Tab-separated table of C-alpha atoms and ligand atoms in Angstrom:
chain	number	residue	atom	x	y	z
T	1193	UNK	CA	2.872	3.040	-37.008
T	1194	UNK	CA	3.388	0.340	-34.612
T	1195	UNK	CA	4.956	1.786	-30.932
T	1196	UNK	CA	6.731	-0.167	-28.906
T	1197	UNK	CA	5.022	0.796	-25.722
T	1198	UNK	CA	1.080	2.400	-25.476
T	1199	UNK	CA	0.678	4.258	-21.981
T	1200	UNK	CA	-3.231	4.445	-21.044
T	1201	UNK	CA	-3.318	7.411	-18.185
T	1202	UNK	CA	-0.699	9.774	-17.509
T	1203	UNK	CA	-1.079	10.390	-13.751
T	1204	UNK	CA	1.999	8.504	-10.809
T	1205	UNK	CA	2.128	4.875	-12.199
T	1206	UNK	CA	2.027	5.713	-16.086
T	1207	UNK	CA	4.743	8.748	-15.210
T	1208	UNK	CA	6.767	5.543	-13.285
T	1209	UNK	CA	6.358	3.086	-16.096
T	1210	UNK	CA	7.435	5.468	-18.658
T	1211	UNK	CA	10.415	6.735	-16.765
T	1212	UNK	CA	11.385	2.935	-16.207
T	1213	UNK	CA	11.332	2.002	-20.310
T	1214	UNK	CA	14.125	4.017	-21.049
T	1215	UNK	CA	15.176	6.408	-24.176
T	1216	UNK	CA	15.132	4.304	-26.937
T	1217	UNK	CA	11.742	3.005	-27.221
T	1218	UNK	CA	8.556	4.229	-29.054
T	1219	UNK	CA	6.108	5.001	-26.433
T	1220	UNK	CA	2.370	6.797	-27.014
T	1221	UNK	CA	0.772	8.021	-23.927
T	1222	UNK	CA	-3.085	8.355	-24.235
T	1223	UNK	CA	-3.196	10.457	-20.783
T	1224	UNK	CA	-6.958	11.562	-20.665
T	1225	UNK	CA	-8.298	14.959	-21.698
T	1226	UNK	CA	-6.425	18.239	-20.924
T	1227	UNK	CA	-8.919	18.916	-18.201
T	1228	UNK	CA	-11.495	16.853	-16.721
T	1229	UNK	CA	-14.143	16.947	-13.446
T	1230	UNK	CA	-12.735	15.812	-10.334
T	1231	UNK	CA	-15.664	13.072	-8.847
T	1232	UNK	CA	-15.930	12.419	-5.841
T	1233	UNK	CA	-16.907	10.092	-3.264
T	1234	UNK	CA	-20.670	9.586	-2.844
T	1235	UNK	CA	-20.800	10.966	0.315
T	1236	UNK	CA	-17.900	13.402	0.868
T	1237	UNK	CA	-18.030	15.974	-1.513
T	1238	UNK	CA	-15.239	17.659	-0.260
T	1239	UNK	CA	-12.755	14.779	-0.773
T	1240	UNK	CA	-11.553	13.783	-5.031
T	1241	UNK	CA	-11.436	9.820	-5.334
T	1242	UNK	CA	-10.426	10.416	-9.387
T	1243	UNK	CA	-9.700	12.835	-12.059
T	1244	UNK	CA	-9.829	11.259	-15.524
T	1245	UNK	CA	-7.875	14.425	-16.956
T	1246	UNK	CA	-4.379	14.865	-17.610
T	1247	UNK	CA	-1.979	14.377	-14.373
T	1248	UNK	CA	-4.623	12.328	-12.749
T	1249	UNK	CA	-4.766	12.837	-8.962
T	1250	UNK	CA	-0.691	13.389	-9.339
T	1251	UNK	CA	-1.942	17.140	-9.416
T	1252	UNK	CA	-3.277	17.291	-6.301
T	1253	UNK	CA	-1.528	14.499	-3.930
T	1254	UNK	CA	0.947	15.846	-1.065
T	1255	UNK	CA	3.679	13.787	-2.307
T	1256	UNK	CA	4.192	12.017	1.294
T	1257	UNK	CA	6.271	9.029	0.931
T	1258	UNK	CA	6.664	5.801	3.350
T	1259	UNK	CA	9.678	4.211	3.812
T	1260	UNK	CA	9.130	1.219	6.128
T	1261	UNK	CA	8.076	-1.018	2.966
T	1262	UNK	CA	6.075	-3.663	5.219
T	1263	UNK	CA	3.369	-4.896	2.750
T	1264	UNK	CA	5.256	-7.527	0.265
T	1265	UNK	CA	4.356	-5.500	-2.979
T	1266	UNK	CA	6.446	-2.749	-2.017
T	1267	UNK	CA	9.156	-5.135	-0.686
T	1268	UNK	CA	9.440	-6.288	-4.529
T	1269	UNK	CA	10.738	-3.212	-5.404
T	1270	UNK	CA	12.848	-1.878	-2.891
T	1271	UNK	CA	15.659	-1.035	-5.130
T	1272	UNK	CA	13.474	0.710	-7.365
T	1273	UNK	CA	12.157	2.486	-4.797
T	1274	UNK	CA	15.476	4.019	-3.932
T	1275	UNK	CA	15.938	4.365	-7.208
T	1276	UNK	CA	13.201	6.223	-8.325
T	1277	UNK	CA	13.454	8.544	-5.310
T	1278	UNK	CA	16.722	9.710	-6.385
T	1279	UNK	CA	15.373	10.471	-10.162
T	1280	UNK	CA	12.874	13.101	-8.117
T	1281	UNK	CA	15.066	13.906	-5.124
T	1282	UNK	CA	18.683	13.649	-5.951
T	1283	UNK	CA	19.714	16.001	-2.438
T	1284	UNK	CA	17.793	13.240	-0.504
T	1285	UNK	CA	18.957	9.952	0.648
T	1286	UNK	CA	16.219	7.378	1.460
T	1287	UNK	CA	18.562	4.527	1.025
T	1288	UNK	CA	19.253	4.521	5.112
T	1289	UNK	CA	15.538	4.865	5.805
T	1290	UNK	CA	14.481	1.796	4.487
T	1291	UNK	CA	12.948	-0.625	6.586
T	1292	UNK	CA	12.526	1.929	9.007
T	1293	UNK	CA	9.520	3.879	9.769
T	1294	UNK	CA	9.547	7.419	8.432
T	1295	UNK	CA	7.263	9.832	5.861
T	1296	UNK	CA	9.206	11.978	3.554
T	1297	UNK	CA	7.119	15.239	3.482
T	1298	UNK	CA	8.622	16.988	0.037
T	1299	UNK	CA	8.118	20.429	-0.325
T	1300	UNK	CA	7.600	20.273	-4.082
T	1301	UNK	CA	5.350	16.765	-4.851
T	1302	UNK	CA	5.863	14.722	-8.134
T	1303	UNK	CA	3.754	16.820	-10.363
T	1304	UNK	CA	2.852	14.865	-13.252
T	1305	UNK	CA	2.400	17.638	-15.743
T	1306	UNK	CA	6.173	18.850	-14.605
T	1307	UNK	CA	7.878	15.314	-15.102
T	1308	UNK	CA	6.288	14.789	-18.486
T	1309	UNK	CA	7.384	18.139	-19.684
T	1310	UNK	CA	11.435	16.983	-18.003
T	1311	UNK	CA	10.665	13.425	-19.858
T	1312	UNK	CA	9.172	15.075	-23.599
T	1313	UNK	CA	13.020	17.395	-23.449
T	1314	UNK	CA	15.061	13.755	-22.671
T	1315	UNK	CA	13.502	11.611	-25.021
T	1316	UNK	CA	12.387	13.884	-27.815
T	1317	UNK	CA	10.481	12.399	-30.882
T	1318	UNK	CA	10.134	8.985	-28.916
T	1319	UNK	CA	7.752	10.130	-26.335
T	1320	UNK	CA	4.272	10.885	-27.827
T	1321	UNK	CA	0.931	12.344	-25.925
T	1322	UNK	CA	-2.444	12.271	-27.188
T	1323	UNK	CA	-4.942	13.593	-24.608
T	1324	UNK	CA	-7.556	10.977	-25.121
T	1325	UNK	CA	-9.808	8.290	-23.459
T	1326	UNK	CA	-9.422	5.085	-24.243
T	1327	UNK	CA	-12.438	3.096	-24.888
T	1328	UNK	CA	-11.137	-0.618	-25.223
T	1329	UNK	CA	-8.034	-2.678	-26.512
T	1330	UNK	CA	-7.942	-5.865	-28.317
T	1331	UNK	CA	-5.014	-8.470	-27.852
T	1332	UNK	CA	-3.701	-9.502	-31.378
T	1333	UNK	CA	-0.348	-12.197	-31.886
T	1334	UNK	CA	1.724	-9.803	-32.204
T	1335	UNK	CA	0.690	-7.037	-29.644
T	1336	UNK	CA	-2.386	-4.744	-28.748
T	1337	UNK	CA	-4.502	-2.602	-31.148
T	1338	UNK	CA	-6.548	0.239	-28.580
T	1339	UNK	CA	-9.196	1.739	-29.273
T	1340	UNK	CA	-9.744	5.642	-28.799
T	1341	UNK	CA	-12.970	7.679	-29.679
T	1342	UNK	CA	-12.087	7.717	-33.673
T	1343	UNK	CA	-9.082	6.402	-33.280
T	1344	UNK	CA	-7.107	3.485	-33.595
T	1345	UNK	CA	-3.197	2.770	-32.388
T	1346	UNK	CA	-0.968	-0.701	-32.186
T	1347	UNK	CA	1.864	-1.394	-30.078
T	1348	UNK	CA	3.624	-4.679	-29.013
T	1349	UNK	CA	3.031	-3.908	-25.553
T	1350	UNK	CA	0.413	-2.055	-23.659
T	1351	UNK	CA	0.002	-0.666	-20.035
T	1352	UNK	CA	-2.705	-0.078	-18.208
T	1353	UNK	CA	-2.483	3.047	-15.799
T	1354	UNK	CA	-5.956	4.584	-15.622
T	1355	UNK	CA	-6.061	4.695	-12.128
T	1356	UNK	CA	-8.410	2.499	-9.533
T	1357	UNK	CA	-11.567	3.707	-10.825
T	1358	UNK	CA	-11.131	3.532	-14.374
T	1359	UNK	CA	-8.134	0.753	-15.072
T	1360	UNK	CA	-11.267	-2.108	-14.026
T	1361	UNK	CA	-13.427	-0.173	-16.682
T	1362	UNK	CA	-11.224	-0.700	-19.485
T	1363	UNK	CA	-10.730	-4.174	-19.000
T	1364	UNK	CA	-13.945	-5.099	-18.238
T	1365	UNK	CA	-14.826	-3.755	-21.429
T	1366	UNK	CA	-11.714	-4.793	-23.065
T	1367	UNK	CA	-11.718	-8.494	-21.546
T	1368	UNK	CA	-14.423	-9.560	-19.269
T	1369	UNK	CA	-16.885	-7.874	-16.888
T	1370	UNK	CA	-15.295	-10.266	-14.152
T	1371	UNK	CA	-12.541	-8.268	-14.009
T	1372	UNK	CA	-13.873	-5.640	-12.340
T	1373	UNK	CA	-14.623	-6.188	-8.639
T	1374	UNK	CA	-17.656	-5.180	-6.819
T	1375	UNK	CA	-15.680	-3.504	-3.948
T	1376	UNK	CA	-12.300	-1.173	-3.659
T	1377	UNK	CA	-10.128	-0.916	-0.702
T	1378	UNK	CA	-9.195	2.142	1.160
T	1379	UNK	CA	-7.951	4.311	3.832
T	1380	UNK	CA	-9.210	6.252	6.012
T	1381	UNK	CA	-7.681	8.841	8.751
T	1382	UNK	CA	-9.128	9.233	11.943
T	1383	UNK	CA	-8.040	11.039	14.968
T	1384	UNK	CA	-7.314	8.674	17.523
T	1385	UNK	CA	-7.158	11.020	20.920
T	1386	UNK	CA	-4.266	13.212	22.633
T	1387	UNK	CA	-0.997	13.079	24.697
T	1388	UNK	CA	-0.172	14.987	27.142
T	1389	UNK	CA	3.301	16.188	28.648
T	1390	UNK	CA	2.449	14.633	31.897
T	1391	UNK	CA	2.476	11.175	30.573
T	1392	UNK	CA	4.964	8.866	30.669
T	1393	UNK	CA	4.998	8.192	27.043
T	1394	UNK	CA	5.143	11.860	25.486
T	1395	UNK	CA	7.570	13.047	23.390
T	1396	UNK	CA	7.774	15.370	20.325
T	1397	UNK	CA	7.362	14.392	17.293
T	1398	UNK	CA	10.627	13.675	15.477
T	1399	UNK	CA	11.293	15.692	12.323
T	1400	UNK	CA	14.578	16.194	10.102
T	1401	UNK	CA	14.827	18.592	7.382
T	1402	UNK	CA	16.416	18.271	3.618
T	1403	UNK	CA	16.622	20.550	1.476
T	1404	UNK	CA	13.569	19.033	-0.406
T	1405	UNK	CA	11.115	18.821	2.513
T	1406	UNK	CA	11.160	17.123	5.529
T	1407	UNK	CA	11.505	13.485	7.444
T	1408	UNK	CA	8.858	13.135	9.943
T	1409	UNK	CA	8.911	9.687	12.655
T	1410	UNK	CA	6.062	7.443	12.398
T	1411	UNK	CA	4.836	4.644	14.582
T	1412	UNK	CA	2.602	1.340	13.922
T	1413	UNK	CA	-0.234	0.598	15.976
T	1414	UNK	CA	0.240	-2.485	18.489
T	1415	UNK	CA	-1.461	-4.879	15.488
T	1416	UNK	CA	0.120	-3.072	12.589
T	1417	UNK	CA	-2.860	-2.192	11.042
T	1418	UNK	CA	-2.818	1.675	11.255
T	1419	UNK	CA	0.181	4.153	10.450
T	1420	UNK	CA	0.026	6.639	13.646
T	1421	UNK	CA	1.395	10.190	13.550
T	1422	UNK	CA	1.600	12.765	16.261
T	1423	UNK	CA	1.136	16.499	15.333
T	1424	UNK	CA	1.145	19.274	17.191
T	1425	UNK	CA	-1.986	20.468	18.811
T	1426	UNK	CA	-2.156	24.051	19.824
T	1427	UNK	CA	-4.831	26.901	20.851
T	1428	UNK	CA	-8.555	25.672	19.745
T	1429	UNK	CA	-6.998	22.373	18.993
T	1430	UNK	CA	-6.228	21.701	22.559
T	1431	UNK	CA	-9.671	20.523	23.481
T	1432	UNK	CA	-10.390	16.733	22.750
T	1433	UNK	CA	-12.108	15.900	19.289
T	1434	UNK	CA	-12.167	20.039	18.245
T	1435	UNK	CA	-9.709	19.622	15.559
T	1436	UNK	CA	-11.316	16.573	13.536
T	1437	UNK	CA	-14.058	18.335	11.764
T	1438	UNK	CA	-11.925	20.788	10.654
T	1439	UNK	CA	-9.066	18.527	9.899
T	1440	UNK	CA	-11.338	17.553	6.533
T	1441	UNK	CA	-9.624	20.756	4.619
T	1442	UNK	CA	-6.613	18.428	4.253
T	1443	UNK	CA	-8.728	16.145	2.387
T	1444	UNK	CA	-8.946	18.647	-0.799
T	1445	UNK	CA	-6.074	19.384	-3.273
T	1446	UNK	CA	-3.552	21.112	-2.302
T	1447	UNK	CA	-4.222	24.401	-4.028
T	1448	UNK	CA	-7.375	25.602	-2.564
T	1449	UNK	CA	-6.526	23.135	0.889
T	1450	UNK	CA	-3.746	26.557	1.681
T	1451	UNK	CA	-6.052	29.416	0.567
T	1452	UNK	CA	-8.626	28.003	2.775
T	1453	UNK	CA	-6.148	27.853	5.459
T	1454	UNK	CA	-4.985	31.188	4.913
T	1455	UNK	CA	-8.233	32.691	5.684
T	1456	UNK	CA	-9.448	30.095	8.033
T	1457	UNK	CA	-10.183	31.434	11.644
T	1458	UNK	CA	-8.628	28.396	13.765
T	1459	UNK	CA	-5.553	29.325	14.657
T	1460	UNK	CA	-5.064	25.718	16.002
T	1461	UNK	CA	-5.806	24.982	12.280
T	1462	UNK	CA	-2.901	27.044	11.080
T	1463	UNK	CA	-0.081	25.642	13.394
T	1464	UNK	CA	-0.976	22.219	12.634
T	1465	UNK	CA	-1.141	22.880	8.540
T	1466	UNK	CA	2.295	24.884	9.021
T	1467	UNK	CA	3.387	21.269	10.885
T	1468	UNK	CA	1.952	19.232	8.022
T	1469	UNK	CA	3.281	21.389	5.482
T	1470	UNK	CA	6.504	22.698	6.790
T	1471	UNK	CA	7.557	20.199	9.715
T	1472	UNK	CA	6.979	24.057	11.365
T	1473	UNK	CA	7.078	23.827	15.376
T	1474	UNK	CA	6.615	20.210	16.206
T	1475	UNK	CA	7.516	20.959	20.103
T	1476	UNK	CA	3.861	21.474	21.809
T	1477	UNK	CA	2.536	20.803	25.272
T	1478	UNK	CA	0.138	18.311	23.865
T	1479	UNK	CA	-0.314	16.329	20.614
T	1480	UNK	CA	-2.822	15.163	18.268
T	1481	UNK	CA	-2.632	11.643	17.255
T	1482	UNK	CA	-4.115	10.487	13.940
T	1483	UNK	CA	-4.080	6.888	12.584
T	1484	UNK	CA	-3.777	5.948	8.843
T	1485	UNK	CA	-5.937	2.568	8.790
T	1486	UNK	CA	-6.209	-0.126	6.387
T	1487	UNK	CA	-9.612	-0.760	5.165
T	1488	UNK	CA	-10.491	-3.692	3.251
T	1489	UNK	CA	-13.504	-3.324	0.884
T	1490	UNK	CA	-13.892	0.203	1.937
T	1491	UNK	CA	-16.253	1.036	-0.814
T	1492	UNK	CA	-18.877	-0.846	-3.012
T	1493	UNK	CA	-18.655	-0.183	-6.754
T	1494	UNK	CA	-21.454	-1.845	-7.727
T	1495	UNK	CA	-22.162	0.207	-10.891
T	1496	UNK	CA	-19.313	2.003	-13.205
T	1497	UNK	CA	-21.569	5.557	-14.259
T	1498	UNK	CA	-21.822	5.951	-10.042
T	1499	UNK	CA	-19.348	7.134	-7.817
T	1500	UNK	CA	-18.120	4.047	-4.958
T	1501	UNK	CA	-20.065	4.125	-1.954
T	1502	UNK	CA	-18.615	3.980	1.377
T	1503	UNK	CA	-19.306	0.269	3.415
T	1504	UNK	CA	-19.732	2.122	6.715
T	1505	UNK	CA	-19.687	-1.427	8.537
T	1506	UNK	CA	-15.734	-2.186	7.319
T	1507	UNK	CA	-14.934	1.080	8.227
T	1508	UNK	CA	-16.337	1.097	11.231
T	1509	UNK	CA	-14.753	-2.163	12.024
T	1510	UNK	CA	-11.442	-0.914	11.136
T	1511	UNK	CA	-11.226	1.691	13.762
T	1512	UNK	CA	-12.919	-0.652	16.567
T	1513	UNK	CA	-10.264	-2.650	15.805
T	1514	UNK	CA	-7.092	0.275	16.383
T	1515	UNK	CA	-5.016	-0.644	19.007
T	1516	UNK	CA	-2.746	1.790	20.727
T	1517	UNK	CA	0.973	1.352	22.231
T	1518	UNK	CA	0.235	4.547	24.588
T	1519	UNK	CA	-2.008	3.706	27.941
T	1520	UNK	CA	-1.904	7.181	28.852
T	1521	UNK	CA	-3.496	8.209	25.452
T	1522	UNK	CA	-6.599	10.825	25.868
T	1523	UNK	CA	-8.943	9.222	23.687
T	1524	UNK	CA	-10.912	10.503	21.442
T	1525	UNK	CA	-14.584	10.797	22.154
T	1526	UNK	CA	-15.592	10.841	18.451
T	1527	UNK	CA	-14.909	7.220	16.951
T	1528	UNK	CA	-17.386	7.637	14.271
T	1529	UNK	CA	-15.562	10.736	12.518
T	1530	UNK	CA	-12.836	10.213	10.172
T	1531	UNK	CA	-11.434	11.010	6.570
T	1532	UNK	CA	-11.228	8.837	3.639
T	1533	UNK	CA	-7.746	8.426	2.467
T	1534	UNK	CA	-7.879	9.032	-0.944
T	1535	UNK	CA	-5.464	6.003	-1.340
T	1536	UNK	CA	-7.909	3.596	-3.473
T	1537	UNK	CA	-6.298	0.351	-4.681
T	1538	UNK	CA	-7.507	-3.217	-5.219
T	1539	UNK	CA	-10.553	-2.784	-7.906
T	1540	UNK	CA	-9.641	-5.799	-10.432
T	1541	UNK	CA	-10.251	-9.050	-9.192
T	1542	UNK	CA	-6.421	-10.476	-9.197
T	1543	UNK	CA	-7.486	-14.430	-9.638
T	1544	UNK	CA	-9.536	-13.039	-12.659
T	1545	UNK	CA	-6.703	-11.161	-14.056
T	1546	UNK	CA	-4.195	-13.817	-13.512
T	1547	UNK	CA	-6.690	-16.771	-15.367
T	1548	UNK	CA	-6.815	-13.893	-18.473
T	1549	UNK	CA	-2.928	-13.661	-18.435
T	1550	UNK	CA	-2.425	-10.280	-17.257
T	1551	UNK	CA	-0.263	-11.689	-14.416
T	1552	UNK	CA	2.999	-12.248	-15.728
T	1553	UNK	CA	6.026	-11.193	-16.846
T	1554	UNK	CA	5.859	-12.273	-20.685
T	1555	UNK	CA	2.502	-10.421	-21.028
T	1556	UNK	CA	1.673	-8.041	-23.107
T	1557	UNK	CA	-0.617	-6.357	-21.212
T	1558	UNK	CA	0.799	-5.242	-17.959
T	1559	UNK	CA	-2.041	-3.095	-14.890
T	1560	UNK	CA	0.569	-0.921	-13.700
T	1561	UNK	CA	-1.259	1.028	-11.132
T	1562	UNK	CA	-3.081	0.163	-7.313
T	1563	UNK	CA	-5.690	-1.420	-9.284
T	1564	UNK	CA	-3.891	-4.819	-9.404
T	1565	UNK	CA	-2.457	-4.283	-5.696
T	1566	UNK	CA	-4.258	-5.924	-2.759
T	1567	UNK	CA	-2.553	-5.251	0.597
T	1568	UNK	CA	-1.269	-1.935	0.826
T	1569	UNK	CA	-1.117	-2.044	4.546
T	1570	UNK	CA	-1.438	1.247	6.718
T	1571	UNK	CA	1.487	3.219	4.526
T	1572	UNK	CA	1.113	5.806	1.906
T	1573	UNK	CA	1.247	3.575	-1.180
T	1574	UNK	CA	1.266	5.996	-4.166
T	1575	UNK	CA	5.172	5.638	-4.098
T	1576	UNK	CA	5.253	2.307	-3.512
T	1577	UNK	CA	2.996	1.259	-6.824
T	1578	UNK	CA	4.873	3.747	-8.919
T	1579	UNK	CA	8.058	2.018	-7.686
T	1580	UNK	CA	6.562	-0.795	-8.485
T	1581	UNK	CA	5.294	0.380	-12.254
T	1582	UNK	CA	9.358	1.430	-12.981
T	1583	UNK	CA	9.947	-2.304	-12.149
T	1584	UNK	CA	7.528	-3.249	-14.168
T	1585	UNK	CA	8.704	-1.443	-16.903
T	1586	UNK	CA	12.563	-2.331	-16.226
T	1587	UNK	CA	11.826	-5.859	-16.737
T	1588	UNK	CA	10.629	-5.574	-20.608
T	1589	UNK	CA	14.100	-2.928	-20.969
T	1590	UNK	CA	16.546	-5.185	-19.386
P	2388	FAD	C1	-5.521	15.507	-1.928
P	2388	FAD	C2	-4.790	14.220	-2.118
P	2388	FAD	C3	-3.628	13.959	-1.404
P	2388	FAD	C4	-2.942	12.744	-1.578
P	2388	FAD	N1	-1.775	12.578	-0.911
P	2388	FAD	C5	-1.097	11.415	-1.052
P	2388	FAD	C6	0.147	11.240	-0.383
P	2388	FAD	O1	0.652	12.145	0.278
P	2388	FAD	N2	0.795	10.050	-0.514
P	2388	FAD	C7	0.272	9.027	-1.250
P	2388	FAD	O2	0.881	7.964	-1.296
P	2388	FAD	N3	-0.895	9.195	-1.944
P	2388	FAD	C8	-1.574	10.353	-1.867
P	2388	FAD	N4	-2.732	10.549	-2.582
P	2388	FAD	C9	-3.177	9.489	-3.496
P	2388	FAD	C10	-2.519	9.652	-4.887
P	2388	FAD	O3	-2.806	10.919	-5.414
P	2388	FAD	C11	-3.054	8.570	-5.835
P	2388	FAD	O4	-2.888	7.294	-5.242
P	2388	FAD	C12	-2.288	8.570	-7.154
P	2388	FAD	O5	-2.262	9.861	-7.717
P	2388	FAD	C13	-2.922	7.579	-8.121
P	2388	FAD	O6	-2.156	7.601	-9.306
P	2388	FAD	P1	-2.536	6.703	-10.558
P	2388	FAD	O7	-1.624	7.082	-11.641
P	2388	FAD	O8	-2.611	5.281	-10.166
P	2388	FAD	O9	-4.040	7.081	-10.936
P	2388	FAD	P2	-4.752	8.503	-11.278
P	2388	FAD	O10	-4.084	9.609	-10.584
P	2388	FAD	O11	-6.188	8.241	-11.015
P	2388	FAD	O12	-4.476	8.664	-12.813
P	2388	FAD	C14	-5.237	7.995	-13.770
P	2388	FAD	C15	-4.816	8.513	-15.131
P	2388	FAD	O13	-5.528	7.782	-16.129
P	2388	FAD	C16	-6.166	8.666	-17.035
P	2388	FAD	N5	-7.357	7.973	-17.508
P	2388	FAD	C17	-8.459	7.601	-16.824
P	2388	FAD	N6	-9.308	6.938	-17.635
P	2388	FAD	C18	-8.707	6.897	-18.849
P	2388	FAD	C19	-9.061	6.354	-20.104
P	2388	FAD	N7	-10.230	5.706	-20.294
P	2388	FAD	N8	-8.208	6.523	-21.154
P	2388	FAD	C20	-7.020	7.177	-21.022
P	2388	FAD	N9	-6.631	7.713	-19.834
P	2388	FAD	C21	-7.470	7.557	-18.775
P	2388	FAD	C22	-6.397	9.944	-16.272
P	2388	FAD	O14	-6.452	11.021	-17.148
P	2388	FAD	C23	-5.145	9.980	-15.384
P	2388	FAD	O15	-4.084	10.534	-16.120
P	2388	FAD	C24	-3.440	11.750	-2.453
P	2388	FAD	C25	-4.607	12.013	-3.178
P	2388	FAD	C26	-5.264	13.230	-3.043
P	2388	FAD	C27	-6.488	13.493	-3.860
């Protein structure tokens, strides 16, 4: 059988690409294993950077969402953006929030597994899953033949989802080994310092509630480089640089990031995770303030079997470089601790891509996730590059 549409991954982007071809085509989604080991970065064990099962790293993101849409690949699709956010969260409007600086904190993520299950009942024989790894495709005249273990599937067009770390494998084996680049991009969090009542500056931070989670205000740095948020700091977390270290928990999935909390003995710890969480009890004498920052060529993936390794030098860069709009900002003492972001993108080398004739519209090969994206900016970007995957998508449909 011949689909019209082969799906390699099943985690954000292939869920956004398949939602975006519509009912009536033949689509086979080879979505990795049912289960899989997360891996990690080389140096942070605590912290996933992929999981080549089913879902991806859908099953463990927070499901934040940025709607100030400054980098130009999420400009693209700004009505699918809006779109798409309504197919998740039809009691929420993001339509006035865009353009304008604000996280959408929902209290139920995108779940993968969920949204495939909702997409299986509204398409019905025309949606296919096979939980396998794909080895390689070939480009034919009239469409794709992949390759899988044993097995062997055609479709006229193919899209390439596998995620940051894995997407550059399969066409490097597929295509060329220039494909892949020697670096990935990144972000990391750090915590930037305090504010205090007494300054001028201070206010609260600004939250409104949905009945799906919760808006929370965000500000740029003076450059634009960093996203900064300001959370409330209370008891232990009072004293300068204290919370940091223990501010890693949020790095792990969700799941075992609340039991952790539950029993963890910082109650500072607790009323900022109820913040993060919740939007629970933003008004406190003095906040935290934490800065999302853009880093490029974060990591060096020199080899495929080993796990990226962290350039410490553009990372350290990157926060030497954060710039502040508050004077009366208590900074932090401890520069050289931060989190990565978990937001990898950039892996395939896009001049490389384009000269194979991945690029464009009429090809039959489409990367559909952060892979093929090379300015994210400071904001989340999982969103964004799904948004972008539905356009994607759209544009073969329409
Ligand atoms: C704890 C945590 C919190 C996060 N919070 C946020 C957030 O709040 N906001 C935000 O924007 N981002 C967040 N992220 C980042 C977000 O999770 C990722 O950017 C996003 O899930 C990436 O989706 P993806 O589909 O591109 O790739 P992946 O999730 O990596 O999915 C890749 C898919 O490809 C499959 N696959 C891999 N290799 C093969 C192969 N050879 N053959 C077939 N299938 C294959 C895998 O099984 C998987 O289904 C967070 C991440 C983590 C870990």
């Amino acid at each position: 059988m011949v689909y019209d549409d082969i799906i390699i991954g099943s985690g954000l982007a292939a869920l956004g690409t398949a939602v975006g071809l519509g009912p009536s085509r033949k689509v086979l989604i080879l979505g990795g294993p049912e289960k899989a080991e997360l891996e990690f970065y080389s140096d942070q064990k605590s912290i996933p950077c992929s999981y080549p099962g089913f879902g991806g790293l859908g099953n463990f993101w927070h499901g934040v969402v940025s709607t100030a849409i400054e980098a130009p690949y999420a400009q693209e699709s700004r009505k699918e953006l809006v779109e798409l956010f309504k197919y998740f969260y039809p009691r929420t409007s993001i339509q006035e929030r865009i353009g304008q600086p604000w996280l959408f904190v929902p209290r139920q993520p995108v779940r993968p597994r969920r949204e495939w299950a909702r997409l299986s009942r509204e398409r019905g024989g025309n949606l296919h899953f096979l939980p396998l790894l794909t080895d390689r495709f070939e480009i034919g005249d009239s469409g794709s033949t992949v390759f899988a273990g044993a097995e062997t599937f055609r479709s006229r067009r193919l899209w390439i989802a596998a995620g940051a770390i894995n997407s550059p494998k399969i066409l490097a084996t597929s295509i060329s080994p220039g494909l892949r680049r020697a670096f990935v991009s990144d972000h990391i969090i750090c915590y930037a310092g305090q504010l205090e009542q007494r300054a001028p500056e201070f206010s609260p931070p600004r939250v409104e509630r949905t009945s799906e989670g919760f808006w929370l205000a965000f500000e740029f740095s003076s450059d634009g480089g960093a996203l900064l948020t300001r959370r409330p700091a209370r008891f232990d977390y009072r004293r300068l640089d204290h919370g940091i270290e223990q501010r890693a928990i949020f790095g792990l999935p969700t799941n075992s990031a609340i039991a952790r909390l539950l029993k963890t003995t910082s109650p500072g710890l607790v009323a900022e995770g109820l913040f993060n969480k919740f939007g629970l009890f933003p008004n406190s004498r003095v906040l935290s303030v934490y800065a999302q920052i853009f880093v490029r060529d974060a990591l060096q993936f020199l080899r495929e079997d080993v796990p990226p390794t962290p350039v410490i030098e553009s990372e350290a860069q990157a926060v030497a470089r954060l710039s502040l709009p508050w004077p009366a900002l208590v900074k932090t003492r401890r520069p050289d601790l931060f989190l990565r972001g978990i937001h990898l993108h950039h892996s395939i080398d896009l001049d490389a891509l384009d000269a194979a004739g991945l690029s464009s519209e009429q090809s039959m090969v489409r990367v559909v996730d952060a892979s093929a994206i090379s300015q994210i900016g400071p904001e989340h970007h999982s969103f964004y590059a799904m948004a972008r995957a539905y356009r994607l998508s759209r544009q073969v449909v329409s």
